[in-house]
Amino acid sequence: MYDYIIIGSGIIGSLIARKLSEYEASIMVFDKENDFASHQTTANSAIIHAGHDPKVGTLKAKLCVEGNRLYDQLEKELDIPLLRTGAFVVAHGKDEEVILHELYERAIANGVPSLEWVTPSELFGQEPRLVHTITKALSLPTTKVTYPWEVCFAALENAVNNGVNIRRNSHVVTINPVDDHFLITLKDGTTWMTKAIINASGVMSDQIASLLEKNVPFSIVPRRGEYMVLDRRAQQAFQHVIYPIPTSKGKGVLIVPQVHGNILLGPTSEIIVDKEDASTTIEGMRYIREQIKHLSTQIPYEWLIRGFAGVRATSSYDDFYIHESHEYPGFYHVAGIDSPGLTAAPAIARYVVEDVIKITYPKKKNFNPIRRKKPSFTHLPEEEKILRAHEHPSYGRIICKCEKITEQEVIDAIHGPLGNDTVKGIKKRARAGSGLCQGGYCESMVLKLIAQETQRDVSTINYDGEHTPILVKETKTHEDI
Amino acid sequence: MKTFDLAIIGGGAAGLAAALSSFDEKLNIILIERDVQLGGILNQCIHNGFGLHQFKEELTGPEYADRFIQSLKEKKISVMLESTVLDIQKKEDFQLIISSPLHGYEHIHSRAVILASGCYERTRGSVLIPGTRPKGIMPAGSAQRYLNMEGYLVGQRVFILGSGDIGLIMARRMTLEGAQVLGVAEIMPYSNGLTRNIVQCLHDFDIPLYLSHTVTQIKGKDVLESITIQQVDQHFEPIIGTEKTFDVDTLLLSIGLIPDVALFDGLSMIKSPITKSACVDQHYMTNIDGLFVCGNALHVHDLVDWVSDEGRKAGEQAKKYLLTPMNVEKDDHAIVTNDNVRYVVPHHLDMNHLNEPITLSFRVTKKMTSAYLQVIQDGTIIAQKKSAYLAPAEMESIVIKPDQFQSKSPIHLHVEELL
């Protein structure tokens, strides 16, 4: 019997798990996929917003501003990357300037600190590639950028170190109330008992709710966002997050510098039917190119390396939906977490545990909030690199030459606390394959390393999900001929 | 601190030839290769057709490489295997940062460098093929490596996007291994591969080639389930109503090769937006004194024989640079081309050093039957060649001999179509 089972290991479920692990409670996290952080957490803008956009008085506004602050603490505790870019919201002409002033007022009301007005000349001095039709800009210095799935992995790893259990390929198919607890059945046939359930299942949260509730108080309206990624060689092009004036559809198409030097362009915003349809489209990519022209006509597209899409778990409720079930006490929904969900995530975790659950378990005496990661080899001082590669030949072998990732870093990703045995899982952890050639050079080496380290045949190594082997059939042998 | 006269980066076709031709007992040369063996991409090219120009016989890739490797051994040229060059800096001399499980992480110095690092395959992301991102989509060269080096097929029902030579070779190779290749789509109205490969790899196996078609949809959540191709108009926009869907588990991409010049990052290199590599003079030297580039790292070739040829020339020039310092100032002038020429290598000529024959290698912008290739100086044709067939996929060349130059004026390269 667990005290809490969390359904979903995205950034929300993971940070809630970590928060709960501060208490004397037994906790399990389920994820239906073959890896943690497989959907929205890996496909978003990566921005820690200042909090200028959510409507005043909403949970989104409150938790966004609080979350932004909490990331500074997470940086110290979990050793996560934060790039303090700051941001500019830019307006063209009088009409947009009126909206920009409304945003300023809203930001003040939401408690966003250090706002500043910026003249076009100051703006172009800092961001020379922006279009010169911009007439005014609002600076949001607390805006920053992170590496979302690393935050998720770090939180989950720290939670595990504090006693949390995690389980992949754990697709919840039924939930039944039994006396004072719940009985969960997974697709693999196993059953699990828990006193409380936290539904942090992203786009699936209304379906998870409907396993138990007759009248689900919200529904998910999946909204897809497409993006383009530029290689780190485009890094010098933009230094700040650049927002256009928001529209009813969202914050618009943005320019977002990333922590590893890439530049992200997007997202689009389109309501779709299939919740897991993270397709990119010709129209979407065209829309990004068109919209971005309002910000810059000097985008270094020659460094384009990837297109991707994510599906936001927008809900029918006009705010985050974070409530205990009316029908089944002990069943908590953390739903409708679309933008600014990544920013708010640490605040959502605190809010869920302290204000919604109102946890009564005693605090653990030995809770350790600290997680340290091994520094990436390429960022070590030269003397340290020479020493390490001399002592461990695996630091000398370069696997991903684009991003300069060593064999030892790939091995660490395979065996790490949240180790993984898939090509995509290693890309998420070690970044092998994230560069210019997109794994063209290193994929076969990563595949062989996984096989070697897990003592399996190369033909059993999956790309991502279960039953996705990259090598499907041996070549003909003498017997065949 | 290790110090060399010449460091050659890359032990593939270009680097091997450069190492051999630069060899001199007075020079301390090092050939640096990241793989466990020399030969580069030739090692995964187990089909034949290599060496017709170099050796007047048809060899497989590994056999072709072996000819050079044996000569290298005879000359006792130093080789560092399993060694990746991470960075090049130029100060007084060149400083290379090299990482290797055998030698560790080290900085070496060299007076001159030949970059022969080959090329990489253009990816799905750089052309934004729409759809989902399941397993089963990969560059044709990666699939070739898995097949010929590891002994595994990556799929059994295959479609190929792009008619580059690797894609065509893989269409045949996978068919022979029992996979079903349903077709090849090429966005251009002409094939991007060599004619002989179209014939021997597609026609001989009844594999359809869809010209002016591209992939406009990819379906499948975890694994690839289907792809849809569409015809495109002259602006490369898909034409509605021309959709054809194929149920496949594999989509191979053969949509172009790009010189791998990541090592230019730490240098102030002048690059060509067309070849995406350095602008070199007739000595294959870049704007950085002592840095030479050749082979597919300079511009993508269609025959390995020409890669070796270029490597050999770059090696000879590097040797000359090291042994007989130039005492006459350089006088660089870009080669001017007309619209029918996509690019030319060398990009410019040092008009103060015209004492050797110069080969201009170039590609045309369109298919032409019957054309004159002309080198013009001071309004006079100084070299001319007639060609019965020109296509963007086939590299052309013309040689200018020292005595053909009339003056030190810039030269023009024109391809004049005969209508």
PDB file of C-alpha atoms in Angstrom, chain A residues 282, chain B residues 128-130 159-161 185 213-218 227-230 251 253:
ATOM      1  CA  ILE A 282       4.015  22.132 -43.852  1.00  0.00           C
TER       2      ILE A 282
ATOM      3  CA  LEU B 128      11.631  19.931 -42.370  1.00  0.00           C
ATOM      4  CA  ILE B 129       9.895  16.849 -43.724  1.00  0.00           C
ATOM      5  CA  PRO B 130       6.472  17.047 -42.023  1.00  0.00           C
ATOM      6  CA  PHE B 159      11.019   4.069 -49.444  1.00  0.00           C
ATOM      7  CA  ILE B 160      13.883   6.398 -50.340  1.00  0.00           C
ATOM      8  CA  LEU B 161      13.699  10.175 -50.460  1.00  0.00           C
ATOM      9  CA  ALA B 185      11.267  10.238 -54.809  1.00  0.00           C
ATOM     10  CA  HIS B 213       8.048  14.387 -56.014  1.00  0.00           C
ATOM     11  CA  THR B 214       8.717  14.772 -52.333  1.00  0.00           C
ATOM     12  CA  VAL B 215       7.547  13.281 -49.037  1.00  0.00           C
ATOM     13  CA  THR B 216       4.762  15.402 -47.563  1.00  0.00           C
ATOM     14  CA  GLN B 217       3.507  13.197 -44.726  1.00  0.00           C
ATOM     15  CA  ILE B 218       4.989  10.716 -42.289  1.00  0.00           C
ATOM     16  CA  ILE B 227       4.713   7.924 -45.938  1.00  0.00           C
ATOM     17  CA  THR B 228       2.912  10.017 -48.525  1.00  0.00           C
ATOM     18  CA  ILE B 229       4.611  11.545 -51.539  1.00  0.00           C
ATOM     19  CA  GLN B 230       3.279  14.345 -53.709  1.00  0.00           C
ATOM     20  CA  LEU B 251      12.343   5.908 -44.996  1.00  0.00           C
ATOM     21  CA  LEU B 253      17.105   9.952 -46.817  1.00  0.00           C
TER      22      LEU B 253
END
